[in-house]
PDB file of C-alpha atoms in Angstrom:
ATOM      1  CA  UNK A   2      67.144 117.029  91.095  1.00 87.00           C
ATOM      2  CA  UNK A   3      65.797 113.667  92.174  1.00 97.00           C
ATOM      3  CA  UNK A   4      66.889 110.245  93.408  1.00 98.00           C
ATOM      4  CA  UNK A   5      65.687 107.124  91.605  1.00 98.00           C
ATOM      5  CA  UNK A   6      65.379 103.859  93.505  1.00 98.00           C
ATOM      6  CA  UNK A   7      65.884 101.130  90.894  1.00 98.00           C
ATOM      7  CA  UNK A   8      65.328  98.057  93.046  1.00 97.00           C
ATOM      8  CA  UNK A   9      62.867  95.680  91.348  1.00 95.00           C
ATOM      9  CA  UNK A  10      60.512  93.368  93.244  1.00 88.00           C
ATOM     10  CA  UNK A  11      60.920  94.973  96.640  1.00 90.00           C
ATOM     11  CA  UNK A  12      58.486  97.031  98.718  1.00 93.00           C
ATOM     12  CA  UNK A  13      60.193 100.409  99.162  1.00 96.00           C
ATOM     13  CA  UNK A  14      57.630 102.588 100.972  1.00 96.00           C
ATOM     14  CA  UNK A  15      59.676 102.593 104.183  1.00 96.00           C
ATOM     15  CA  UNK A  16      62.909 103.415 102.357  1.00 96.00           C
ATOM     16  CA  UNK A  17      61.240 106.284 100.489  1.00 97.00           C
ATOM     17  CA  UNK A  18      59.801 107.718 103.718  1.00 97.00           C
ATOM     18  CA  UNK A  19      63.141 107.453 105.545  1.00 97.00           C
ATOM     19  CA  UNK A  20      65.060 109.068 102.682  1.00 98.00           C
ATOM     20  CA  UNK A  21      62.488 111.842 102.468  1.00 97.00           C
ATOM     21  CA  UNK A  22      63.090 112.579 106.145  1.00 97.00           C
ATOM     22  CA  UNK A  23      66.835 112.789 105.538  1.00 97.00           C
ATOM     23  CA  UNK A  24      66.516 114.777 102.308  1.00 98.00           C
ATOM     24  CA  UNK A  25      63.238 116.721 102.497  1.00 97.00           C
ATOM     25  CA  UNK A  26      64.146 118.968  99.566  1.00 96.00           C
ATOM     26  CA  UNK A  27      64.830 116.078  97.161  1.00 97.00           C
ATOM     27  CA  UNK A  28      62.265 114.135  95.130  1.00 97.00           C
ATOM     28  CA  UNK A  29      62.537 110.381  95.799  1.00 98.00           C
ATOM     29  CA  UNK A  30      61.096 108.255  92.999  1.00 97.00           C
ATOM     30  CA  UNK A  31      60.750 104.512  92.501  1.00 97.00           C
ATOM     31  CA  UNK A  32      61.470 103.008  89.101  1.00 97.00           C
ATOM     32  CA  UNK A  33      59.668 102.460  86.753  1.00 96.00           C
ATOM     33  CA  UNK A  34      57.388 105.351  87.799  1.00 95.00           C
ATOM     34  CA  UNK A  35      59.886 108.140  87.081  1.00 96.00           C
ATOM     35  CA  UNK A  36      58.033 111.364  86.313  1.00 94.00           C
ATOM     36  CA  UNK A  37      61.014 113.151  84.824  1.00 94.00           C
ATOM     37  CA  UNK A  38      63.991 110.899  83.977  1.00 96.00           C
ATOM     38  CA  UNK A  39      66.103 113.912  82.988  1.00 97.00           C
ATOM     39  CA  UNK A  40      65.860 115.248  86.566  1.00 97.00           C
ATOM     40  CA  UNK A  41      67.383 112.083  88.100  1.00 98.00           C
ATOM     41  CA  UNK A  42      70.960 112.782  89.142  1.00 98.00           C
ATOM     42  CA  UNK A  43      71.506 109.961  91.665  1.00 98.00           C
ATOM     43  CA  UNK A  44      70.390 106.322  91.402  1.00 98.00           C
ATOM     44  CA  UNK A  45      70.189 103.662  94.116  1.00 98.00           C
ATOM     45  CA  UNK A  46      70.480 100.213  92.546  1.00 98.00           C
ATOM     46  CA  UNK A  47      70.024  96.541  93.303  1.00 96.00           C
ATOM     47  CA  UNK A  48      69.782  94.009  90.467  1.00 94.00           C
ATOM     48  CA  UNK A  49      68.613  96.704  88.061  1.00 97.00           C
ATOM     49  CA  UNK A  50      67.390  95.682  84.591  1.00 96.00           C
ATOM     50  CA  UNK A  51      70.096  96.186  81.947  1.00 96.00           C
ATOM     51  CA  UNK A  52      69.871  99.502  80.158  1.00 97.00           C
ATOM     52  CA  UNK A  53      67.841 101.365  82.780  1.00 97.00           C
ATOM     53  CA  UNK A  54      70.792 103.334  84.154  1.00 98.00           C
ATOM     54  CA  UNK A  55      71.950 104.258  80.662  1.00 97.00           C
ATOM     55  CA  UNK A  56      68.496 105.728  79.962  1.00 97.00           C
ATOM     56  CA  UNK A  57      68.980 108.404  82.645  1.00 98.00           C
ATOM     57  CA  UNK A  58      71.053 111.099  80.912  1.00 97.00           C
ATOM     58  CA  UNK A  59      71.953 113.366  83.854  1.00 98.00           C
ATOM     59  CA  UNK A  60      73.181 110.933  86.489  1.00 98.00           C
ATOM     60  CA  UNK A  61      76.116 112.052  88.616  1.00 98.00           C
ATOM     61  CA  UNK A  62      76.614 108.909  90.711  1.00 98.00           C
ATOM     62  CA  UNK A  63      75.377 105.419  91.543  1.00 98.00           C
ATOM     63  CA  UNK A  64      74.775 103.817  94.930  1.00 98.00           C
ATOM     64  CA  UNK A  65      74.336 100.115  95.610  1.00 97.00           C
ATOM     65  CA  UNK A  66      71.591  99.283  98.102  1.00 96.00           C
ATOM     66  CA  UNK A  67      73.769  96.514  99.532  1.00 92.00           C
ATOM     67  CA  UNK A  68      77.360  95.523 100.142  1.00 91.00           C
ATOM     68  CA  UNK A  69      77.786  93.851  96.754  1.00 91.00           C
ATOM     69  CA  UNK A  70      78.066  95.537  93.369  1.00 95.00           C
ATOM     70  CA  UNK A  71      78.478  92.571  91.001  1.00 94.00           C
ATOM     71  CA  UNK A  72      74.846  92.583  89.858  1.00 92.00           C
ATOM     72  CA  UNK A  73      75.149  96.303  89.093  1.00 96.00           C
ATOM     73  CA  UNK A  74      78.413  96.017  87.195  1.00 95.00           C
ATOM     74  CA  UNK A  75      77.216  93.059  85.141  1.00 93.00           C
ATOM     75  CA  UNK A  76      75.112  95.551  83.135  1.00 95.00           C
ATOM     76  CA  UNK A  77      77.218  96.079  79.988  1.00 95.00           C
ATOM     77  CA  UNK A  78      75.371  99.345  79.250  1.00 96.00           C
ATOM     78  CA  UNK A  79      76.433 100.947  82.553  1.00 96.00           C
ATOM     79  CA  UNK A  80      78.084 104.334  81.836  1.00 95.00           C
ATOM     80  CA  UNK A  81      81.790 103.697  82.544  1.00 93.00           C
ATOM     81  CA  UNK A  82      82.661 106.989  84.224  1.00 93.00           C
ATOM     82  CA  UNK A  83      79.923 107.169  86.854  1.00 97.00           C
ATOM     83  CA  UNK A  84      81.229 106.731  90.418  1.00 97.00           C
ATOM     84  CA  UNK A  85      79.678 103.844  92.332  1.00 98.00           C
ATOM     85  CA  UNK A  86      79.469 103.326  96.104  1.00 98.00           C
ATOM     86  CA  UNK A  87      78.345 100.393  98.210  1.00 96.00           C
ATOM     87  CA  UNK A  88      76.863 100.033 101.684  1.00 95.00           C
ATOM     88  CA  UNK A  89      79.192  99.116 104.549  1.00 92.00           C
ATOM     89  CA  UNK A  90      77.028  98.035 107.464  1.00 91.00           C
ATOM     90  CA  UNK A  91      78.393  97.024 110.901  1.00 88.00           C
ATOM     91  CA  UNK A  92      75.090  95.246 111.576  1.00 90.00           C
ATOM     92  CA  UNK A  93      75.704  93.170 108.444  1.00 92.00           C
ATOM     93  CA  UNK A  94      79.110  92.104 109.762  1.00 93.00           C
ATOM     94  CA  UNK A  95      77.601  91.043 113.106  1.00 94.00           C
ATOM     95  CA  UNK A  96      74.884  89.106 111.290  1.00 96.00           C
ATOM     96  CA  UNK A  97      77.458  87.337 109.124  1.00 97.00           C
ATOM     97  CA  UNK A  98      79.576  86.334 112.131  1.00 98.00           C
ATOM     98  CA  UNK A  99      76.520  84.909 113.918  1.00 98.00           C
ATOM     99  CA  UNK A 100      75.682  82.875 110.828  1.00 98.00           C
ATOM    100  CA  UNK A 101      79.235  81.558 110.494  1.00 98.00           C
ATOM    101  CA  UNK A 102      79.439  80.687 114.201  1.00 98.00           C
ATOM    102  CA  UNK A 103      76.205  78.715 113.859  1.00 98.00           C
ATOM    103  CA  UNK A 104      77.385  76.874 110.755  1.00 98.00           C
ATOM    104  CA  UNK A 105      80.749  76.004 112.298  1.00 98.00           C
ATOM    105  CA  UNK A 106      79.094  74.549 115.391  1.00 98.00           C
ATOM    106  CA  UNK A 107      76.498  72.724 113.275  1.00 98.00           C
ATOM    107  CA  UNK A 108      79.322  70.799 111.637  1.00 98.00           C
ATOM    108  CA  UNK A 109      81.589  70.622 114.684  1.00 98.00           C
ATOM    109  CA  UNK A 110      78.838  68.919 116.676  1.00 98.00           C
ATOM    110  CA  UNK A 111      77.928  66.715 113.676  1.00 98.00           C
ATOM    111  CA  UNK A 112      74.349  67.929 113.454  1.00 98.00           C
ATOM    112  CA  UNK A 113      74.530  67.200 109.727  1.00 97.00           C
ATOM    113  CA  UNK A 114      75.184  63.518 110.460  1.00 97.00           C
ATOM    114  CA  UNK A 115      72.643  63.296 113.262  1.00 98.00           C
ATOM    115  CA  UNK A 116      69.968  64.872 111.044  1.00 96.00           C
ATOM    116  CA  UNK A 117      70.645  62.277 108.342  1.00 95.00           C
ATOM    117  CA  UNK A 118      70.637  59.496 110.958  1.00 97.00           C
ATOM    118  CA  UNK A 119      67.270  60.654 112.263  1.00 97.00           C
ATOM    119  CA  UNK A 120      65.689  60.038 108.869  1.00 94.00           C
ATOM    120  CA  UNK A 121      66.832  56.411 109.142  1.00 96.00           C
ATOM    121  CA  UNK A 122      66.053  56.053 112.860  1.00 98.00           C
ATOM    122  CA  UNK A 123      69.731  55.418 113.582  1.00 98.00           C
ATOM    123  CA  UNK A 124      71.144  56.008 117.068  1.00 98.00           C
ATOM    124  CA  UNK A 125      74.878  56.608 116.540  1.00 97.00           C
ATOM    125  CA  UNK A 126      76.571  58.861 119.114  1.00 98.00           C
ATOM    126  CA  UNK A 127      79.848  60.420 117.919  1.00 97.00           C
ATOM    127  CA  UNK A 128      82.363  62.840 119.357  1.00 98.00           C
ATOM    128  CA  UNK A 129      82.705  66.323 117.900  1.00 98.00           C
ATOM    129  CA  UNK A 130      84.536  66.893 114.623  1.00 98.00           C
ATOM    130  CA  UNK A 131      88.035  68.276 114.924  1.00 97.00           C
ATOM    131  CA  UNK A 132      87.767  71.627 113.180  1.00 98.00           C
ATOM    132  CA  UNK A 133      91.023  73.363 113.997  1.00 98.00           C
ATOM    133  CA  UNK A 134      92.062  75.176 110.838  1.00 98.00           C
ATOM    134  CA  UNK A 135      89.875  77.631 108.960  1.00 98.00           C
ATOM    135  CA  UNK A 136      90.645  79.362 105.675  1.00 99.00           C
ATOM    136  CA  UNK A 137      88.789  82.508 104.648  1.00 99.00           C
ATOM    137  CA  UNK A 138      88.779  83.353 100.950  1.00 98.00           C
ATOM    138  CA  UNK A 139      88.432  87.117 100.524  1.00 98.00           C
ATOM    139  CA  UNK A 140      89.855  89.533 103.079  1.00 98.00           C
ATOM    140  CA  UNK A 141      87.722  92.593 102.484  1.00 94.00           C
ATOM    141  CA  UNK A 142      85.373  94.100 105.080  1.00 91.00           C
ATOM    142  CA  UNK A 143      83.524  90.872 105.893  1.00 95.00           C
ATOM    143  CA  UNK A 144      86.357  88.445 105.208  1.00 97.00           C
ATOM    144  CA  UNK A 145      88.827  90.262 107.445  1.00 98.00           C
ATOM    145  CA  UNK A 146      86.225  90.432 110.222  1.00 97.00           C
ATOM    146  CA  UNK A 147      85.539  86.688 109.921  1.00 98.00           C
ATOM    147  CA  UNK A 148      89.248  85.807 109.911  1.00 98.00           C
ATOM    148  CA  UNK A 149      89.940  87.942 112.988  1.00 98.00           C
ATOM    149  CA  UNK A 150      86.854  86.579 114.747  1.00 98.00           C
ATOM    150  CA  UNK A 151      87.869  82.938 114.401  1.00 98.00           C
ATOM    151  CA  UNK A 152      91.515  83.669 115.213  1.00 98.00           C
ATOM    152  CA  UNK A 153      90.356  85.316 118.452  1.00 98.00           C
ATOM    153  CA  UNK A 154      88.387  82.146 119.271  1.00 98.00           C
ATOM    154  CA  UNK A 155      91.594  80.126 119.081  1.00 98.00           C
ATOM    155  CA  UNK A 156      91.323  78.598 115.620  1.00 98.00           C
ATOM    156  CA  UNK A 157      94.309  78.528 113.279  1.00 98.00           C
ATOM    157  CA  UNK A 158      93.238  80.848 110.477  1.00 98.00           C
ATOM    158  CA  UNK A 159      94.622  81.429 107.022  1.00 98.00           C
ATOM    159  CA  UNK A 160      93.285  83.977 104.571  1.00 98.00           C
ATOM    160  CA  UNK A 161      93.555  84.355 100.812  1.00 98.00           C
ATOM    161  CA  UNK A 162      92.877  87.369  98.622  1.00 98.00           C
ATOM    162  CA  UNK A 163      93.780  88.793  95.249  1.00 94.00           C
ATOM    163  CA  UNK A 164      96.302  91.215  96.735  1.00 94.00           C
ATOM    164  CA  UNK A 165      98.446  90.893  99.847  1.00 96.00           C
ATOM    165  CA  UNK A 166      96.829  91.731 103.189  1.00 97.00           C
ATOM    166  CA  UNK A 167      98.247  91.854 106.715  1.00 97.00           C
ATOM    167  CA  UNK A 168      95.891  90.832 109.530  1.00 98.00           C
ATOM    168  CA  UNK A 169      97.059  90.163 113.074  1.00 96.00           C
ATOM    169  CA  UNK A 170      96.761  86.495 113.999  1.00 97.00           C
ATOM    170  CA  UNK A 171      95.967  85.410 110.434  1.00 98.00           C
ATOM    171  CA  UNK A 172      98.397  83.814 107.979  1.00 98.00           C
ATOM    172  CA  UNK A 173      97.677  85.755 104.789  1.00 98.00           C
ATOM    173  CA  UNK A 174      98.249  84.499 101.248  1.00 98.00           C
ATOM    174  CA  UNK A 175      97.668  86.285  97.944  1.00 98.00           C
ATOM    175  CA  UNK A 176      97.498  85.563  94.247  1.00 97.00           C
ATOM    176  CA  UNK A 177      96.794  82.427  92.243  1.00 97.00           C
ATOM    177  CA  UNK A 178     100.218  80.957  92.984  1.00 97.00           C
ATOM    178  CA  UNK A 179      99.522  80.945  96.750  1.00 98.00           C
ATOM    179  CA  UNK A 180      95.983  79.542  96.659  1.00 98.00           C
ATOM    180  CA  UNK A 181      96.994  75.928  97.299  1.00 98.00           C
ATOM    181  CA  UNK A 182      99.170  76.904 100.263  1.00 98.00           C
ATOM    182  CA  UNK A 183      96.314  78.910 101.779  1.00 98.00           C
ATOM    183  CA  UNK A 184      93.727  76.117 101.657  1.00 98.00           C
ATOM    184  CA  UNK A 185      95.735  72.886 101.981  1.00 97.00           C
ATOM    185  CA  UNK A 186      95.340  72.455 105.770  1.00 98.00           C
ATOM    186  CA  UNK A 187      91.841  73.920 106.145  1.00 98.00           C
ATOM    187  CA  UNK A 188      89.172  71.812 107.813  1.00 98.00           C
ATOM    188  CA  UNK A 189      86.625  74.518 106.962  1.00 98.00           C
ATOM    189  CA  UNK A 190      86.774  76.855 103.959  1.00 98.00           C
ATOM    190  CA  UNK A 191      84.690  80.059 104.076  1.00 99.00           C
ATOM    191  CA  UNK A 192      84.182  81.930 100.805  1.00 98.00           C
ATOM    192  CA  UNK A 193      83.681  85.686 101.202  1.00 98.00           C
ATOM    193  CA  UNK A 194      85.167  86.822  97.898  1.00 97.00           C
ATOM    194  CA  UNK A 195      83.596  89.488  95.687  1.00 95.00           C
ATOM    195  CA  UNK A 196      82.310  88.236  92.346  1.00 95.00           C
ATOM    196  CA  UNK A 197      84.537  89.586  89.580  1.00 94.00           C
ATOM    197  CA  UNK A 198      85.722  88.158  86.251  1.00 93.00           C
ATOM    198  CA  UNK A 199      88.772  86.863  88.148  1.00 95.00           C
ATOM    199  CA  UNK A 200      86.724  85.012  90.793  1.00 97.00           C
ATOM    200  CA  UNK A 201      83.921  83.593  88.646  1.00 97.00           C
ATOM    201  CA  UNK A 202      84.174  79.776  88.818  1.00 98.00           C
ATOM    202  CA  UNK A 203      87.266  80.169  90.999  1.00 98.00           C
ATOM    203  CA  UNK A 204      86.291  77.113  93.038  1.00 98.00           C
ATOM    204  CA  UNK A 205      86.487  74.689  90.153  1.00 98.00           C
ATOM    205  CA  UNK A 206      87.597  71.059  89.936  1.00 98.00           C
ATOM    206  CA  UNK A 207      91.289  71.952  90.108  1.00 98.00           C
ATOM    207  CA  UNK A 208      91.016  74.176  93.173  1.00 98.00           C
ATOM    208  CA  UNK A 209      88.573  71.969  95.058  1.00 98.00           C
ATOM    209  CA  UNK A 210      91.112  69.152  94.605  1.00 98.00           C
ATOM    210  CA  UNK A 211      93.678  71.314  96.421  1.00 98.00           C
ATOM    211  CA  UNK A 212      91.644  71.227  99.630  1.00 98.00           C
ATOM    212  CA  UNK A 213      92.342  68.690 102.345  1.00 97.00           C
ATOM    213  CA  UNK A 214      90.188  65.598 101.637  1.00 98.00           C
ATOM    214  CA  UNK A 215      87.037  65.798 103.759  1.00 98.00           C
ATOM    215  CA  UNK A 216      87.071  69.597 104.095  1.00 98.00           C
ATOM    216  CA  UNK A 217      83.820  71.513 104.524  1.00 98.00           C
ATOM    217  CA  UNK A 218      82.912  74.405 102.211  1.00 99.00           C
ATOM    218  CA  UNK A 219      80.799  77.386 103.284  1.00 99.00           C
ATOM    219  CA  UNK A 220      79.838  79.840 100.525  1.00 98.00           C
ATOM    220  CA  UNK A 221      78.312  83.113 101.721  1.00 98.00           C
ATOM    221  CA  UNK A 222      79.697  85.265  98.906  1.00 98.00           C
ATOM    222  CA  UNK A 223      78.199  84.734  95.421  1.00 97.00           C
ATOM    223  CA  UNK A 224      76.989  81.537  93.811  1.00 98.00           C
ATOM    224  CA  UNK A 225      78.943  81.978  90.583  1.00 98.00           C
ATOM    225  CA  UNK A 226      82.282  81.738  92.442  1.00 98.00           C
ATOM    226  CA  UNK A 227      81.627  77.985  92.788  1.00 98.00           C
ATOM    227  CA  UNK A 228      81.531  75.657  89.791  1.00 98.00           C
ATOM    228  CA  UNK A 229      78.330  73.754  90.628  1.00 98.00           C
ATOM    229  CA  UNK A 230      79.233  70.607  88.713  1.00 98.00           C
ATOM    230  CA  UNK A 231      82.716  70.508  90.215  1.00 98.00           C
ATOM    231  CA  UNK A 232      81.265  70.814  93.717  1.00 98.00           C
ATOM    232  CA  UNK A 233      78.754  68.029  93.088  1.00 98.00           C
ATOM    233  CA  UNK A 234      81.569  65.784  91.843  1.00 98.00           C
ATOM    234  CA  UNK A 235      83.708  66.628  94.887  1.00 98.00           C
ATOM    235  CA  UNK A 236      80.815  65.861  97.232  1.00 98.00           C
ATOM    236  CA  UNK A 237      80.064  62.529  95.576  1.00 98.00           C
ATOM    237  CA  UNK A 238      83.737  61.501  95.733  1.00 98.00           C
ATOM    238  CA  UNK A 239      84.163  62.591  99.368  1.00 98.00           C
ATOM    239  CA  UNK A 240      86.825  65.183  98.526  1.00 98.00           C
ATOM    240  CA  UNK A 241      84.386  67.678 100.075  1.00 98.00           C
ATOM    241  CA  UNK A 242      82.633  66.226 103.138  1.00 98.00           C
ATOM    242  CA  UNK A 243      79.851  68.820 103.225  1.00 98.00           C
ATOM    243  CA  UNK A 244      78.855  72.193 101.821  1.00 98.00           C
ATOM    244  CA  UNK A 245      76.763  74.961 103.345  1.00 98.00           C
ATOM    245  CA  UNK A 246      75.511  77.219 100.555  1.00 98.00           C
ATOM    246  CA  UNK A 247      73.715  80.506 101.164  1.00 98.00           C
ATOM    247  CA  UNK A 248      74.156  81.930  97.644  1.00 98.00           C
ATOM    248  CA  UNK A 249      73.445  80.550  94.178  1.00 98.00           C
ATOM    249  CA  UNK A 250      73.869  81.380  90.501  1.00 97.00           C
ATOM    250  CA  UNK A 251      70.100  81.707  90.156  1.00 96.00           C
ATOM    251  CA  UNK A 252      67.991  82.820  93.104  1.00 94.00           C
ATOM    252  CA  UNK A 253      65.625  81.416  94.178  1.00 95.00           C
ATOM    253  CA  UNK A 254      67.396  78.132  93.502  1.00 98.00           C
ATOM    254  CA  UNK A 255      65.477  76.376  90.680  1.00 98.00           C
ATOM    255  CA  UNK A 256      63.415  73.378  91.762  1.00 98.00           C
ATOM    256  CA  UNK A 257      65.265  71.086  89.362  1.00 98.00           C
ATOM    257  CA  UNK A 258      68.744  71.942  90.697  1.00 98.00           C
ATOM    258  CA  UNK A 259      70.526  68.883  92.162  1.00 98.00           C
ATOM    259  CA  UNK A 260      71.686  70.830  95.232  1.00 98.00           C
ATOM    260  CA  UNK A 261      68.172  70.398  96.656  1.00 98.00           C
ATOM    261  CA  UNK A 262      68.632  66.629  96.919  1.00 97.00           C
ATOM    262  CA  UNK A 263      72.398  66.135  97.248  1.00 98.00           C
ATOM    263  CA  UNK A 264      73.569  64.446 100.428  1.00 96.00           C
ATOM    264  CA  UNK A 265      75.918  66.672 102.383  1.00 97.00           C
ATOM    265  CA  UNK A 266      74.507  69.981 101.142  1.00 98.00           C
ATOM    266  CA  UNK A 267      72.894  72.432 103.560  1.00 98.00           C
ATOM    267  CA  UNK A 268      70.963  75.235 101.833  1.00 98.00           C
ATOM    268  CA  UNK A 269      69.906  78.583 103.289  1.00 98.00           C
ATOM    269  CA  UNK A 270      68.036  81.220 101.213  1.00 97.00           C
ATOM    270  CA  UNK A 271      70.632  84.043 101.065  1.00 96.00           C
ATOM    271  CA  UNK A 272      70.093  85.117 104.672  1.00 96.00           C
ATOM    272  CA  UNK A 273      73.625  85.047 106.089  1.00 97.00           C
ATOM    273  CA  UNK A 274      73.805  88.847 106.163  1.00 92.00           C
ATOM    274  CA  UNK A 275      71.034  91.302 105.337  1.00 86.00           C
ATOM    275  CA  UNK A 276      71.613  95.032 104.993  1.00 84.00           C
ATOM    276  CA  UNK A 277      69.983  97.125 107.725  1.00 89.00           C
ATOM    277  CA  UNK A 278      67.624  99.596 106.040  1.00 90.00           C
ATOM    278  CA  UNK A 279      68.353 102.426 108.502  1.00 92.00           C
ATOM    279  CA  UNK A 280      72.093 102.099 107.937  1.00 93.00           C
ATOM    280  CA  UNK A 281      71.599 102.012 104.178  1.00 95.00           C
ATOM    281  CA  UNK A 282      69.393 105.108 104.176  1.00 97.00           C
ATOM    282  CA  UNK A 283      71.899 107.093 106.246  1.00 97.00           C
ATOM    283  CA  UNK A 284      74.738 106.218 103.865  1.00 97.00           C
ATOM    284  CA  UNK A 285      72.650 106.924 100.768  1.00 98.00           C
ATOM    285  CA  UNK A 286      71.705 110.357 102.099  1.00 98.00           C
ATOM    286  CA  UNK A 287      75.314 111.119 103.055  1.00 98.00           C
ATOM    287  CA  UNK A 288      76.591 110.143  99.624  1.00 98.00           C
ATOM    288  CA  UNK A 289      73.899 112.164  97.880  1.00 98.00           C
ATOM    289  CA  UNK A 290      74.963 115.264  99.842  1.00 98.00           C
ATOM    290  CA  UNK A 291      78.613 114.596  99.051  1.00 98.00           C
ATOM    291  CA  UNK A 292      77.937 114.254  95.333  1.00 98.00           C
ATOM    292  CA  UNK A 293      76.031 117.538  95.312  1.00 97.00           C
ATOM    293  CA  UNK A 294      78.977 119.186  97.091  1.00 98.00           C
ATOM    294  CA  UNK A 295      81.478 117.771  94.595  1.00 97.00           C
ATOM    295  CA  UNK A 296      83.061 115.436  97.159  1.00 98.00           C
ATOM    296  CA  UNK A 297      83.952 111.744  96.724  1.00 97.00           C
ATOM    297  CA  UNK A 298      81.425 109.289  98.126  1.00 98.00           C
ATOM    298  CA  UNK A 299      82.080 107.147 101.166  1.00 97.00           C
ATOM    299  CA  UNK A 300      82.679 103.450 100.460  1.00 96.00           C
ATOM    300  CA  UNK A 301      83.322 104.182  96.803  1.00 97.00           C
ATOM    301  CA  UNK A 302      84.084 101.170  94.625  1.00 96.00           C
ATOM    302  CA  UNK A 303      87.136 100.817  92.405  1.00 94.00           C
ATOM    303  CA  UNK A 304      85.291  99.921  89.223  1.00 91.00           C
ATOM    304  CA  UNK A 305      88.427  98.576  87.564  1.00 87.00           C
ATOM    305  CA  UNK A 306      88.735  95.955  90.323  1.00 86.00           C
ATOM    306  CA  UNK A 307      85.012  95.369  90.811  1.00 85.00           C
ATOM    307  CA  UNK A 308      84.927  96.063  94.576  1.00 86.00           C
TER     308      UNK A 308
END
């Protein structure tokens, strides 16, 4: 029995050592140096190359190294019956809320405008933006936490998800037919949806036009949920006043992408929430033990829904 860490382009010495402490009797190997692929019965994945998982014949379960699973499930060769779990990290939630607080205040205090004015040596004092209504797209672990957080701060908060949710202090909407009602009054739209076939390009020309003119978009979910060309058009027309983007279709963002030079776009390099390695290791070890005992994993994903 062994665990394979299939996490390309990342230094994993610390993760291996921590897992070995938790599971001293188990061999921990790092792909592609797998001494005996037939002995691997548990794989920890993040952006794995297509086909690698399918080449391990005796796998019992899969574990994402982060909160998302879209990059794992995009592999068309993934064995369909293998259970898959993700990391749920309270530190990640706290990190995300700090990021969102910072972004909200950046726009509320018009730092975006003052930064642009500085480049032109313009001295133009202005009062704070009126950001009163916030809409959160996606009401899973992070989305629900964000919606509750801003409601507790006194903002009027709406939330939208694929299926109906009930969150105290938040006006919840669900389904395609309620999207427009969820977003129509939002001064700030926060995207925390999972990436699934149903949400890919969800924020297209039609849906961006349903926002209040001059709304601000914050995407901390997945880049492919936003139609890049539609967002650029909305920014140029003023339908969207500004966009803070932490996630992109291709990462790092290619040098030729127009987002780099588009007025009104604030870019951050996918740092809004980073999984804590200690938390991840503890959950990986727990799920490995549960699989060996024939028990369901914690934070197991519904593969038919994609989250």
